[in-house]
Amino acid sequence: EVQLVESGGGLVQPGRSMKLSCAASGFTFSNYGMAWVRQAPKKGLEWVAYISYDGGSTYYRDPVKGRFTISRDNAKSTLYLQMDSLRSEDTATYYCTTDSGYLLFAYWGQGTLVTVSS
Amino acid sequence: DIQMTQSPASLSASLGETVTIECRASEDIYNGLAWYQQKPGKSPQLLIYNANSLHTGVPSRFSGSGSGTQYSLKINSLQSEDVASYFCQQYYNYPPTFGGGTKLELK
């Protein structure tokens, strides 16, 4: 059974940093691209970042380019999202997802809430 | 970016009823469309991909159809466990984009 467990969320002040983690199990992590998708409170879904199976390619939505960094450790089956210079509009639940190719999100974690506020 | 417009934004239906949710893309997405179900307080779950293919383990009362810019999700014989929000997503073109969601409640 595919399991994705996010951690690292919480309350952070504007301009500060936070790093999210996603521990994967139940599938061969190193064979799959992975992504982060976020959902602001009571809002819709928004793709944030993608990383290829080997970490060689990464993509970001425009508002987070230069501030967020997606990475992975295939030996630990873990996905990361380093978020710097956080803004209030980054407040959301962040979901770790698998990519089935072409940014189709087949499996999702339970999410971790990031609140950016002073 | 391709804009995805869902309708209706909310929907109330009775048990056993058939429900249809629509999704319109701002340009042709060539069946690169997925539907997700998000139950209250839970994470989204993939229901349909490639516009009409059922994801593993999804009940057959769910079906998808459409082409070009117009797509729909149909739920036959509505069950209580289908109360949820439903989102469409296009993955034909980068960046992937989602519809605003449809909240389905029981009447």
mmCIF file with all atom_site columns, C-alpha atoms in Angstrom:
data_model
loop_
_atom_site.group_PDB
_atom_site.id
_atom_site.type_symbol
_atom_site.label_atom_id
_atom_site.label_alt_id
_atom_site.label_comp_id
_atom_site.label_asym_id
_atom_site.label_entity_id
_atom_site.label_seq_id
_atom_site.pdbx_PDB_ins_code
_atom_site.Cartn_x
_atom_site.Cartn_y
_atom_site.Cartn_z
_atom_site.occupancy
_atom_site.B_iso_or_equiv
_atom_site.pdbx_formal_charge
_atom_site.auth_seq_id
_atom_site.auth_comp_id
_atom_site.auth_asym_id
_atom_site.auth_atom_id
_atom_site.pdbx_PDB_model_num
ATOM 1   C CA . GLU A 1 1   ? 0.000   0.000  0.000   1.00 0.00 ? 1   GLU A CA 1
ATOM 2   C CA . VAL A 1 2   ? 1.347   3.414  -0.995  1.00 0.00 ? 2   VAL A CA 1
ATOM 3   C CA . GLN A 1 3   ? 1.921   5.638  2.030   1.00 0.00 ? 3   GLN A CA 1
ATOM 4   C CA . LEU A 1 4   ? 3.079   9.255  2.027   1.00 0.00 ? 4   LEU A CA 1
ATOM 5   C CA . VAL A 1 5   ? 3.540   10.950 5.396   1.00 0.00 ? 5   VAL A CA 1
ATOM 6   C CA . GLU A 1 6   ? 4.302   14.669 5.494   1.00 0.00 ? 6   GLU A CA 1
ATOM 7   C CA . SER A 1 7   ? 5.860   16.507 8.421   1.00 0.00 ? 7   SER A CA 1
ATOM 8   C CA . GLY A 1 8   ? 7.455   19.828 9.266   1.00 0.00 ? 8   GLY A CA 1
ATOM 9   C CA . GLY A 1 9   ? 4.522   22.228 9.044   1.00 0.00 ? 9   GLY A CA 1
ATOM 10  C CA . GLY A 1 10  ? 3.498   24.776 11.642  1.00 0.00 ? 10  GLY A CA 1
ATOM 11  C CA . LEU A 1 11  ? 3.405   28.499 12.349  1.00 0.00 ? 11  LEU A CA 1
ATOM 12  C CA . VAL A 1 12  ? 6.176   30.641 10.868  1.00 0.00 ? 12  VAL A CA 1
ATOM 13  C CA . GLN A 1 13  ? 6.702   34.386 10.595  1.00 0.00 ? 13  GLN A CA 1
ATOM 14  C CA . PRO A 1 14  ? 6.720   36.146 7.220   1.00 0.00 ? 14  PRO A CA 1
ATOM 15  C CA . GLY A 1 15  ? 10.190  36.175 5.669   1.00 0.00 ? 15  GLY A CA 1
ATOM 16  C CA . ARG A 1 16  ? 11.356  33.108 7.597   1.00 0.00 ? 16  ARG A CA 1
ATOM 17  C CA . SER A 1 17  ? 12.062  29.580 6.342   1.00 0.00 ? 17  SER A CA 1
ATOM 18  C CA . MET A 1 18  ? 10.557  26.147 6.824   1.00 0.00 ? 18  MET A CA 1
ATOM 19  C CA . LYS A 1 19  ? 11.403  22.689 5.494   1.00 0.00 ? 19  LYS A CA 1
ATOM 20  C CA . LEU A 1 20  ? 8.777   20.045 4.822   1.00 0.00 ? 20  LEU A CA 1
ATOM 21  C CA . SER A 1 21  ? 9.482   16.328 4.568   1.00 0.00 ? 21  SER A CA 1
ATOM 22  C CA . CYS A 1 22  ? 7.516   13.454 3.073   1.00 0.00 ? 22  CYS A CA 1
ATOM 23  C CA . ALA A 1 23  ? 8.368   9.863  3.975   1.00 0.00 ? 23  ALA A CA 1
ATOM 24  C CA . ALA A 1 24  ? 7.301   7.406  1.276   1.00 0.00 ? 24  ALA A CA 1
ATOM 25  C CA . SER A 1 25  ? 6.684   3.665  1.523   1.00 0.00 ? 25  SER A CA 1
ATOM 26  C CA . GLY A 1 26  ? 4.829   0.882  -0.271  1.00 0.00 ? 26  GLY A CA 1
ATOM 27  C CA . PHE A 1 27  ? 6.357   1.556  -3.695  1.00 0.00 ? 27  PHE A CA 1
ATOM 28  C CA . THR A 1 28  ? 9.758   1.969  -5.330  1.00 0.00 ? 28  THR A CA 1
ATOM 29  C CA . PHE A 1 29  ? 10.292  5.655  -4.548  1.00 0.00 ? 29  PHE A CA 1
ATOM 30  C CA . SER A 1 30  ? 13.327  6.027  -6.822  1.00 0.00 ? 30  SER A CA 1
ATOM 31  C CA . ASN A 1 31  ? 11.239  5.090  -9.893  1.00 0.00 ? 31  ASN A CA 1
ATOM 32  C CA . TYR A 1 32  ? 8.746   7.944  -9.604  1.00 0.00 ? 32  TYR A CA 1
ATOM 33  C CA . GLY A 1 33  ? 8.638   11.658 -10.059 1.00 0.00 ? 33  GLY A CA 1
ATOM 34  C CA . MET A 1 34  ? 7.130   13.448 -7.079  1.00 0.00 ? 34  MET A CA 1
ATOM 35  C CA . ALA A 1 35  ? 5.358   16.724 -6.492  1.00 0.00 ? 35  ALA A CA 1
ATOM 36  C CA . TRP A 1 36  ? 3.991   19.112 -3.889  1.00 0.00 ? 36  TRP A CA 1
ATOM 37  C CA . VAL A 1 37  ? 0.445   20.445 -4.209  1.00 0.00 ? 37  VAL A CA 1
ATOM 38  C CA . ARG A 1 38  ? -1.020  22.972 -1.787  1.00 0.00 ? 38  ARG A CA 1
ATOM 39  C CA . GLN A 1 39  ? -4.483  24.068 -0.711  1.00 0.00 ? 39  GLN A CA 1
ATOM 40  C CA . ALA A 1 40  ? -5.126  27.376 1.016   1.00 0.00 ? 40  ALA A CA 1
ATOM 41  C CA . PRO A 1 41  ? -7.827  27.238 3.732   1.00 0.00 ? 41  PRO A CA 1
ATOM 42  C CA . LYS A 1 42  ? -11.269 26.699 2.183   1.00 0.00 ? 42  LYS A CA 1
ATOM 43  C CA . LYS A 1 43  ? -9.730  27.126 -1.286  1.00 0.00 ? 43  LYS A CA 1
ATOM 44  C CA . GLY A 1 44  ? -8.849  25.011 -4.294  1.00 0.00 ? 44  GLY A CA 1
ATOM 45  C CA . LEU A 1 45  ? -5.769  23.026 -5.208  1.00 0.00 ? 45  LEU A CA 1
ATOM 46  C CA . GLU A 1 46  ? -2.564  24.497 -6.610  1.00 0.00 ? 46  GLU A CA 1
ATOM 47  C CA . TRP A 1 47  ? 0.471   22.627 -7.938  1.00 0.00 ? 47  TRP A CA 1
ATOM 48  C CA . VAL A 1 48  ? 3.686   23.951 -6.356  1.00 0.00 ? 48  VAL A CA 1
ATOM 49  C CA . ALA A 1 49  ? 6.742   21.964 -7.474  1.00 0.00 ? 49  ALA A CA 1
ATOM 50  C CA . TYR A 1 50  ? 7.870   18.789 -9.235  1.00 0.00 ? 50  TYR A CA 1
ATOM 51  C CA . ILE A 1 51  ? 11.028  16.688 -9.160  1.00 0.00 ? 51  ILE A CA 1
ATOM 52  C CA . SER A 1 52  ? 11.965  13.865 -11.519 1.00 0.00 ? 52  SER A CA 1
ATOM 53  C CA . TYR A 1 53  ? 12.658  10.320 -10.315 1.00 0.00 ? 53  TYR A CA 1
ATOM 54  C CA . ASP A 1 54  ? 16.403  10.937 -10.062 1.00 0.00 ? 54  ASP A CA 1
ATOM 55  C CA . GLY A 1 55  ? 16.279  14.557 -8.957  1.00 0.00 ? 55  GLY A CA 1
ATOM 56  C CA . GLY A 1 56  ? 17.768  15.693 -12.231 1.00 0.00 ? 56  GLY A CA 1
ATOM 57  C CA . SER A 1 57  ? 14.843  17.905 -13.233 1.00 0.00 ? 57  SER A CA 1
ATOM 58  C CA . THR A 1 58  ? 12.798  20.285 -11.120 1.00 0.00 ? 58  THR A CA 1
ATOM 59  C CA . TYR A 1 59  ? 9.926   22.644 -11.957 1.00 0.00 ? 59  TYR A CA 1
ATOM 60  C CA . TYR A 1 60  ? 8.105   25.298 -9.925  1.00 0.00 ? 60  TYR A CA 1
ATOM 61  C CA . ARG A 1 61  ? 5.039   27.467 -10.243 1.00 0.00 ? 61  ARG A CA 1
ATOM 62  C CA . ASP A 1 62  ? 6.018   31.058 -10.924 1.00 0.00 ? 62  ASP A CA 1
ATOM 63  C CA . PRO A 1 63  ? 5.174   32.645 -7.516  1.00 0.00 ? 63  PRO A CA 1
ATOM 64  C CA . VAL A 1 64  ? 7.505   30.253 -5.657  1.00 0.00 ? 64  VAL A CA 1
ATOM 65  C CA . LYS A 1 65  ? 10.428  30.220 -8.098  1.00 0.00 ? 65  LYS A CA 1
ATOM 66  C CA . GLY A 1 66  ? 13.606  31.334 -6.364  1.00 0.00 ? 66  GLY A CA 1
ATOM 67  C CA . ARG A 1 67  ? 12.027  30.893 -2.907  1.00 0.00 ? 67  ARG A CA 1
ATOM 68  C CA . PHE A 1 68  ? 11.154  27.175 -2.758  1.00 0.00 ? 68  PHE A CA 1
ATOM 69  C CA . THR A 1 69  ? 13.455  24.223 -3.456  1.00 0.00 ? 69  THR A CA 1
ATOM 70  C CA . ILE A 1 70  ? 12.234  20.681 -3.998  1.00 0.00 ? 70  ILE A CA 1
ATOM 71  C CA . SER A 1 71  ? 14.681  17.828 -3.411  1.00 0.00 ? 71  SER A CA 1
ATOM 72  C CA . ARG A 1 72  ? 14.724  14.121 -2.662  1.00 0.00 ? 72  ARG A CA 1
ATOM 73  C CA . ASP A 1 73  ? 16.832  11.442 -1.000  1.00 0.00 ? 73  ASP A CA 1
ATOM 74  C CA . ASN A 1 74  ? 16.154  8.163  -2.775  1.00 0.00 ? 74  ASN A CA 1
ATOM 75  C CA . ALA A 1 75  ? 18.204  6.204  -0.239  1.00 0.00 ? 75  ALA A CA 1
ATOM 76  C CA . LYS A 1 76  ? 15.805  7.393  2.468   1.00 0.00 ? 76  LYS A CA 1
ATOM 77  C CA . SER A 1 77  ? 12.661  7.384  0.277   1.00 0.00 ? 77  SER A CA 1
ATOM 78  C CA . THR A 1 78  ? 12.031  10.952 1.358   1.00 0.00 ? 78  THR A CA 1
ATOM 79  C CA . LEU A 1 79  ? 10.887  14.077 -0.476  1.00 0.00 ? 79  LEU A CA 1
ATOM 80  C CA . TYR A 1 80  ? 11.594  17.601 0.772   1.00 0.00 ? 80  TYR A CA 1
ATOM 81  C CA . LEU A 1 81  ? 10.395  21.141 0.217   1.00 0.00 ? 81  LEU A CA 1
ATOM 82  C CA . GLN A 1 82  ? 12.611  23.946 1.466   1.00 0.00 ? 82  GLN A CA 1
ATOM 83  C CA . MET A 1 83  ? 10.579  27.141 1.680   1.00 0.00 ? 83  MET A CA 1
ATOM 84  C CA . ASP A 1 84  ? 12.397  30.445 2.125   1.00 0.00 ? 84  ASP A CA 1
ATOM 85  C CA . SER A 1 85  ? 11.171  34.052 2.292   1.00 0.00 ? 85  SER A CA 1
ATOM 86  C CA . LEU A 1 86  ? 7.709   32.848 3.219   1.00 0.00 ? 86  LEU A CA 1
ATOM 87  C CA . ARG A 1 87  ? 4.713   35.098 2.588   1.00 0.00 ? 87  ARG A CA 1
ATOM 88  C CA . SER A 1 88  ? 1.202   35.135 4.015   1.00 0.00 ? 88  SER A CA 1
ATOM 89  C CA . GLU A 1 89  ? -0.113  33.855 0.676   1.00 0.00 ? 89  GLU A CA 1
ATOM 90  C CA . ASP A 1 90  ? 1.930   30.663 1.171   1.00 0.00 ? 90  ASP A CA 1
ATOM 91  C CA . THR A 1 91  ? -0.387  29.701 4.032   1.00 0.00 ? 91  THR A CA 1
ATOM 92  C CA . ALA A 1 92  ? -1.873  26.335 3.014   1.00 0.00 ? 92  ALA A CA 1
ATOM 93  C CA . THR A 1 93  ? -1.956  22.626 3.600   1.00 0.00 ? 93  THR A CA 1
ATOM 94  C CA . TYR A 1 94  ? 0.903   21.105 1.623   1.00 0.00 ? 94  TYR A CA 1
ATOM 95  C CA . TYR A 1 95  ? 0.402   17.668 0.132   1.00 0.00 ? 95  TYR A CA 1
ATOM 96  C CA . CYS A 1 96  ? 3.110   15.317 -1.089  1.00 0.00 ? 96  CYS A CA 1
ATOM 97  C CA . THR A 1 97  ? 2.000   13.435 -4.203  1.00 0.00 ? 97  THR A CA 1
ATOM 98  C CA . THR A 1 98  ? 3.300   10.818 -6.612  1.00 0.00 ? 98  THR A CA 1
ATOM 99  C CA . ASP A 1 99  ? 3.499   11.652 -10.294 1.00 0.00 ? 99  ASP A CA 1
ATOM 100 C CA . SER A 1 100 ? 2.180   9.060  -12.732 1.00 0.00 ? 100 SER A CA 1
ATOM 101 C CA . GLY A 1 101 ? 3.692   10.942 -15.631 1.00 0.00 ? 101 GLY A CA 1
ATOM 102 C CA . TYR A 1 102 ? 2.677   14.312 -17.076 1.00 0.00 ? 102 TYR A CA 1
ATOM 103 C CA . LEU A 1 103 ? 1.938   15.703 -13.588 1.00 0.00 ? 103 LEU A CA 1
ATOM 104 C CA . LEU A 1 104 ? -1.008  13.386 -12.896 1.00 0.00 ? 104 LEU A CA 1
ATOM 105 C CA . PHE A 1 105 ? -1.191  12.934 -9.115  1.00 0.00 ? 105 PHE A CA 1
ATOM 106 C CA . ALA A 1 106 ? -2.140  9.352  -8.297  1.00 0.00 ? 106 ALA A CA 1
ATOM 107 C CA . TYR A 1 107 ? -1.400  9.164  -4.559  1.00 0.00 ? 107 TYR A CA 1
ATOM 108 C CA . TRP A 1 108 ? -1.490  11.853 -1.871  1.00 0.00 ? 108 TRP A CA 1
ATOM 109 C CA . GLY A 1 109 ? -0.272  12.184 1.687   1.00 0.00 ? 109 GLY A CA 1
ATOM 110 C CA . GLN A 1 110 ? -2.473  13.448 4.523   1.00 0.00 ? 110 GLN A CA 1
ATOM 111 C CA . GLY A 1 111 ? -0.995  16.939 4.253   1.00 0.00 ? 111 GLY A CA 1
ATOM 112 C CA . THR A 1 112 ? 0.818   19.297 6.619   1.00 0.00 ? 112 THR A CA 1
ATOM 113 C CA . LEU A 1 113 ? -0.467  22.788 7.441   1.00 0.00 ? 113 LEU A CA 1
ATOM 114 C CA . VAL A 1 114 ? 1.859   25.758 7.029   1.00 0.00 ? 114 VAL A CA 1
ATOM 115 C CA . THR A 1 115 ? 0.661   29.037 8.519   1.00 0.00 ? 115 THR A CA 1
ATOM 116 C CA . VAL A 1 116 ? 2.639   32.173 7.701   1.00 0.00 ? 116 VAL A CA 1
ATOM 117 C CA . SER A 1 117 ? 1.727   34.904 10.156  1.00 0.00 ? 117 SER A CA 1
ATOM 118 C CA . SER A 1 118 ? 3.320   37.346 12.566  1.00 0.00 ? 118 SER A CA 1
ATOM 119 C CA . ASP B 2 1   ? -1.873  28.838 -18.196 1.00 0.00 ? 1   ASP B CA 1
ATOM 120 C CA . ILE B 2 2   ? -4.966  26.812 -19.070 1.00 0.00 ? 2   ILE B CA 1
ATOM 121 C CA . GLN B 2 3   ? -7.973  27.891 -16.998 1.00 0.00 ? 3   GLN B CA 1
ATOM 122 C CA . MET B 2 4   ? -10.311 25.186 -15.695 1.00 0.00 ? 4   MET B CA 1
ATOM 123 C CA . THR B 2 5   ? -13.876 26.176 -14.886 1.00 0.00 ? 5   THR B CA 1
ATOM 124 C CA . GLN B 2 6   ? -16.111 23.813 -12.932 1.00 0.00 ? 6   GLN B CA 1
ATOM 125 C CA . SER B 2 7   ? -19.868 23.912 -12.553 1.00 0.00 ? 7   SER B CA 1
ATOM 126 C CA . PRO B 2 8   ? -21.825 23.969 -10.431 1.00 0.00 ? 8   PRO B CA 1
ATOM 127 C CA . ALA B 2 9   ? -19.816 25.259 -7.462  1.00 0.00 ? 9   ALA B CA 1
ATOM 128 C CA . SER B 2 10  ? -22.138 23.387 -5.128  1.00 0.00 ? 10  SER B CA 1
ATOM 129 C CA . LEU B 2 11  ? -24.733 20.713 -5.570  1.00 0.00 ? 11  LEU B CA 1
ATOM 130 C CA . SER B 2 12  ? -27.357 19.060 -3.385  1.00 0.00 ? 12  SER B CA 1
ATOM 131 C CA . ALA B 2 13  ? -28.700 15.631 -4.357  1.00 0.00 ? 13  ALA B CA 1
ATOM 132 C CA . SER B 2 14  ? -30.623 12.714 -2.850  1.00 0.00 ? 14  SER B CA 1
ATOM 133 C CA . LEU B 2 15  ? -29.393 9.188  -2.179  1.00 0.00 ? 15  LEU B CA 1
ATOM 134 C CA . GLY B 2 16  ? -29.718 7.026  -5.286  1.00 0.00 ? 16  GLY B CA 1
ATOM 135 C CA . GLU B 2 17  ? -29.784 10.020 -7.613  1.00 0.00 ? 17  GLU B CA 1
ATOM 136 C CA . THR B 2 18  ? -27.472 10.491 -10.614 1.00 0.00 ? 18  THR B CA 1
ATOM 137 C CA . VAL B 2 19  ? -25.201 13.531 -10.400 1.00 0.00 ? 19  VAL B CA 1
ATOM 138 C CA . THR B 2 20  ? -23.168 15.239 -13.129 1.00 0.00 ? 20  THR B CA 1
ATOM 139 C CA . ILE B 2 21  ? -20.358 17.748 -12.638 1.00 0.00 ? 21  ILE B CA 1
ATOM 140 C CA . GLU B 2 22  ? -18.944 19.736 -15.559 1.00 0.00 ? 22  GLU B CA 1
ATOM 141 C CA . CYS B 2 23  ? -15.457 21.015 -16.240 1.00 0.00 ? 23  CYS B CA 1
ATOM 142 C CA . ARG B 2 24  ? -14.498 23.351 -19.073 1.00 0.00 ? 24  ARG B CA 1
ATOM 143 C CA . ALA B 2 25  ? -10.941 24.090 -20.186 1.00 0.00 ? 25  ALA B CA 1
ATOM 144 C CA . SER B 2 26  ? -9.900  27.390 -21.760 1.00 0.00 ? 26  SER B CA 1
ATOM 145 C CA . GLU B 2 27  ? -8.353  25.449 -24.654 1.00 0.00 ? 27  GLU B CA 1
ATOM 146 C CA . ASP B 2 28  ? -8.263  21.909 -26.006 1.00 0.00 ? 28  ASP B CA 1
ATOM 147 C CA . ILE B 2 29  ? -6.620  19.547 -23.478 1.00 0.00 ? 29  ILE B CA 1
ATOM 148 C CA . TYR B 2 30  ? -6.905  16.380 -25.592 1.00 0.00 ? 30  TYR B CA 1
ATOM 149 C CA . ASN B 2 31  ? -8.343  14.221 -22.789 1.00 0.00 ? 31  ASN B CA 1
ATOM 150 C CA . GLY B 2 32  ? -5.502  15.108 -20.420 1.00 0.00 ? 32  GLY B CA 1
ATOM 151 C CA . LEU B 2 33  ? -7.987  15.448 -17.589 1.00 0.00 ? 33  LEU B CA 1
ATOM 152 C CA . ALA B 2 34  ? -8.303  13.956 -14.114 1.00 0.00 ? 34  ALA B CA 1
ATOM 153 C CA . TRP B 2 35  ? -11.010 14.059 -11.453 1.00 0.00 ? 35  TRP B CA 1
ATOM 154 C CA . TYR B 2 36  ? -10.276 13.996 -7.710  1.00 0.00 ? 36  TYR B CA 1
ATOM 155 C CA . GLN B 2 37  ? -12.528 13.453 -4.725  1.00 0.00 ? 37  GLN B CA 1
ATOM 156 C CA . GLN B 2 38  ? -11.783 15.184 -1.428  1.00 0.00 ? 38  GLN B CA 1
ATOM 157 C CA . LYS B 2 39  ? -13.862 14.121 1.570   1.00 0.00 ? 39  LYS B CA 1
ATOM 158 C CA . PRO B 2 40  ? -14.183 16.573 4.491   1.00 0.00 ? 40  PRO B CA 1
ATOM 159 C CA . GLY B 2 41  ? -10.909 16.834 6.409   1.00 0.00 ? 41  GLY B CA 1
ATOM 160 C CA . LYS B 2 42  ? -9.117  14.397 4.091   1.00 0.00 ? 42  LYS B CA 1
ATOM 161 C CA . SER B 2 43  ? -6.638  14.605 1.238   1.00 0.00 ? 43  SER B CA 1
ATOM 162 C CA . PRO B 2 44  ? -7.726  14.414 -2.411  1.00 0.00 ? 44  PRO B CA 1
ATOM 163 C CA . GLN B 2 45  ? -7.974  10.987 -4.036  1.00 0.00 ? 45  GLN B CA 1
ATOM 164 C CA . LEU B 2 46  ? -7.673  10.281 -7.757  1.00 0.00 ? 46  LEU B CA 1
ATOM 165 C CA . LEU B 2 47  ? -10.912 8.981  -9.304  1.00 0.00 ? 47  LEU B CA 1
ATOM 166 C CA . ILE B 2 48  ? -10.557 9.315  -13.077 1.00 0.00 ? 48  ILE B CA 1
ATOM 167 C CA . TYR B 2 49  ? -7.622  9.952  -15.434 1.00 0.00 ? 49  TYR B CA 1
ATOM 168 C CA . ASN B 2 50  ? -7.339  10.392 -19.192 1.00 0.00 ? 50  ASN B CA 1
ATOM 169 C CA . ALA B 2 51  ? -10.891 11.785 -18.991 1.00 0.00 ? 51  ALA B CA 1
ATOM 170 C CA . ASN B 2 52  ? -12.582 8.384  -18.758 1.00 0.00 ? 52  ASN B CA 1
ATOM 171 C CA . SER B 2 53  ? -10.272 5.790  -17.114 1.00 0.00 ? 53  SER B CA 1
ATOM 172 C CA . LEU B 2 54  ? -11.156 4.651  -13.605 1.00 0.00 ? 54  LEU B CA 1
ATOM 173 C CA . HIS B 2 55  ? -8.298  4.672  -11.091 1.00 0.00 ? 55  HIS B CA 1
ATOM 174 C CA . THR B 2 56  ? -7.594  1.474  -9.151  1.00 0.00 ? 56  THR B CA 1
ATOM 175 C CA . GLY B 2 57  ? -10.225 0.680  -6.542  1.00 0.00 ? 57  GLY B CA 1
ATOM 176 C CA . VAL B 2 58  ? -12.702 3.379  -7.588  1.00 0.00 ? 58  VAL B CA 1
ATOM 177 C CA . PRO B 2 59  ? -16.333 2.166  -7.638  1.00 0.00 ? 59  PRO B CA 1
ATOM 178 C CA . SER B 2 60  ? -17.880 1.710  -11.073 1.00 0.00 ? 60  SER B CA 1
ATOM 179 C CA . ARG B 2 61  ? -20.691 4.171  -10.273 1.00 0.00 ? 61  ARG B CA 1
ATOM 180 C CA . PHE B 2 62  ? -18.148 6.885  -11.093 1.00 0.00 ? 62  PHE B CA 1
ATOM 181 C CA . SER B 2 63  ? -17.528 7.628  -14.763 1.00 0.00 ? 63  SER B CA 1
ATOM 182 C CA . GLY B 2 64  ? -15.908 10.337 -16.828 1.00 0.00 ? 64  GLY B CA 1
ATOM 183 C CA . SER B 2 65  ? -16.519 11.544 -20.348 1.00 0.00 ? 65  SER B CA 1
ATOM 184 C CA . GLY B 2 66  ? -15.848 14.410 -22.702 1.00 0.00 ? 66  GLY B CA 1
ATOM 185 C CA . SER B 2 67  ? -13.344 15.696 -25.207 1.00 0.00 ? 67  SER B CA 1
ATOM 186 C CA . GLY B 2 68  ? -11.767 18.915 -26.427 1.00 0.00 ? 68  GLY B CA 1
ATOM 187 C CA . THR B 2 69  ? -12.596 21.576 -23.862 1.00 0.00 ? 69  THR B CA 1
ATOM 188 C CA . GLN B 2 70  ? -15.693 20.021 -22.236 1.00 0.00 ? 70  GLN B CA 1
ATOM 189 C CA . TYR B 2 71  ? -15.598 17.198 -19.680 1.00 0.00 ? 71  TYR B CA 1
ATOM 190 C CA . SER B 2 72  ? -17.935 15.716 -17.107 1.00 0.00 ? 72  SER B CA 1
ATOM 191 C CA . LEU B 2 73  ? -17.933 13.443 -14.080 1.00 0.00 ? 73  LEU B CA 1
ATOM 192 C CA . LYS B 2 74  ? -21.033 11.338 -13.473 1.00 0.00 ? 74  LYS B CA 1
ATOM 193 C CA . ILE B 2 75  ? -21.934 9.587  -10.241 1.00 0.00 ? 75  ILE B CA 1
ATOM 194 C CA . ASN B 2 76  ? -24.666 6.977  -10.602 1.00 0.00 ? 76  ASN B CA 1
ATOM 195 C CA . SER B 2 77  ? -26.819 5.949  -7.641  1.00 0.00 ? 77  SER B CA 1
ATOM 196 C CA . LEU B 2 78  ? -25.399 8.487  -5.173  1.00 0.00 ? 78  LEU B CA 1
ATOM 197 C CA . GLN B 2 79  ? -24.205 7.000  -1.869  1.00 0.00 ? 79  GLN B CA 1
ATOM 198 C CA . SER B 2 80  ? -23.712 8.778  1.473   1.00 0.00 ? 80  SER B CA 1
ATOM 199 C CA . GLU B 2 81  ? -19.932 8.226  1.234   1.00 0.00 ? 81  GLU B CA 1
ATOM 200 C CA . ASP B 2 82  ? -19.874 10.307 -1.971  1.00 0.00 ? 82  ASP B CA 1
ATOM 201 C CA . VAL B 2 83  ? -20.401 13.521 0.015   1.00 0.00 ? 83  VAL B CA 1
ATOM 202 C CA . ALA B 2 84  ? -17.226 15.396 -0.851  1.00 0.00 ? 84  ALA B CA 1
ATOM 203 C CA . SER B 2 85  ? -15.695 18.117 -2.971  1.00 0.00 ? 85  SER B CA 1
ATOM 204 C CA . TYR B 2 86  ? -14.693 17.185 -6.502  1.00 0.00 ? 86  TYR B CA 1
ATOM 205 C CA . PHE B 2 87  ? -11.917 18.822 -8.509  1.00 0.00 ? 87  PHE B CA 1
ATOM 206 C CA . CYS B 2 88  ? -10.917 18.494 -12.133 1.00 0.00 ? 88  CYS B CA 1
ATOM 207 C CA . GLN B 2 89  ? -7.303  18.938 -13.247 1.00 0.00 ? 89  GLN B CA 1
ATOM 208 C CA . GLN B 2 90  ? -5.706  19.268 -16.667 1.00 0.00 ? 90  GLN B CA 1
ATOM 209 C CA . TYR B 2 91  ? -2.261  17.759 -17.146 1.00 0.00 ? 91  TYR B CA 1
ATOM 210 C CA . TYR B 2 92  ? -2.075  18.108 -20.929 1.00 0.00 ? 92  TYR B CA 1
ATOM 211 C CA . ASN B 2 93  ? -0.180  21.380 -20.717 1.00 0.00 ? 93  ASN B CA 1
ATOM 212 C CA . TYR B 2 94  ? 2.384   22.780 -18.271 1.00 0.00 ? 94  TYR B CA 1
ATOM 213 C CA . PRO B 2 95  ? 1.707   23.997 -15.628 1.00 0.00 ? 95  PRO B CA 1
ATOM 214 C CA . PRO B 2 96  ? -0.997  21.616 -14.412 1.00 0.00 ? 96  PRO B CA 1
ATOM 215 C CA . THR B 2 97  ? -4.094  23.484 -13.283 1.00 0.00 ? 97  THR B CA 1
ATOM 216 C CA . PHE B 2 98  ? -7.173  22.621 -11.233 1.00 0.00 ? 98  PHE B CA 1
ATOM 217 C CA . GLY B 2 99  ? -10.793 23.653 -11.373 1.00 0.00 ? 99  GLY B CA 1
ATOM 218 C CA . GLY B 2 100 ? -12.282 25.569 -8.453  1.00 0.00 ? 100 GLY B CA 1
ATOM 219 C CA . GLY B 2 101 ? -14.137 22.527 -7.130  1.00 0.00 ? 101 GLY B CA 1
ATOM 220 C CA . THR B 2 102 ? -17.722 21.328 -6.703  1.00 0.00 ? 102 THR B CA 1
ATOM 221 C CA . LYS B 2 103 ? -19.077 20.674 -3.219  1.00 0.00 ? 103 LYS B CA 1
ATOM 222 C CA . LEU B 2 104 ? -21.582 17.813 -3.220  1.00 0.00 ? 104 LEU B CA 1
ATOM 223 C CA . GLU B 2 105 ? -24.007 17.518 -0.328  1.00 0.00 ? 105 GLU B CA 1
ATOM 224 C CA . LEU B 2 106 ? -26.973 15.301 0.453   1.00 0.00 ? 106 LEU B CA 1
ATOM 225 C CA . LYS B 2 107 ? -30.432 16.737 0.137   1.00 0.00 ? 107 LYS B CA 1
#
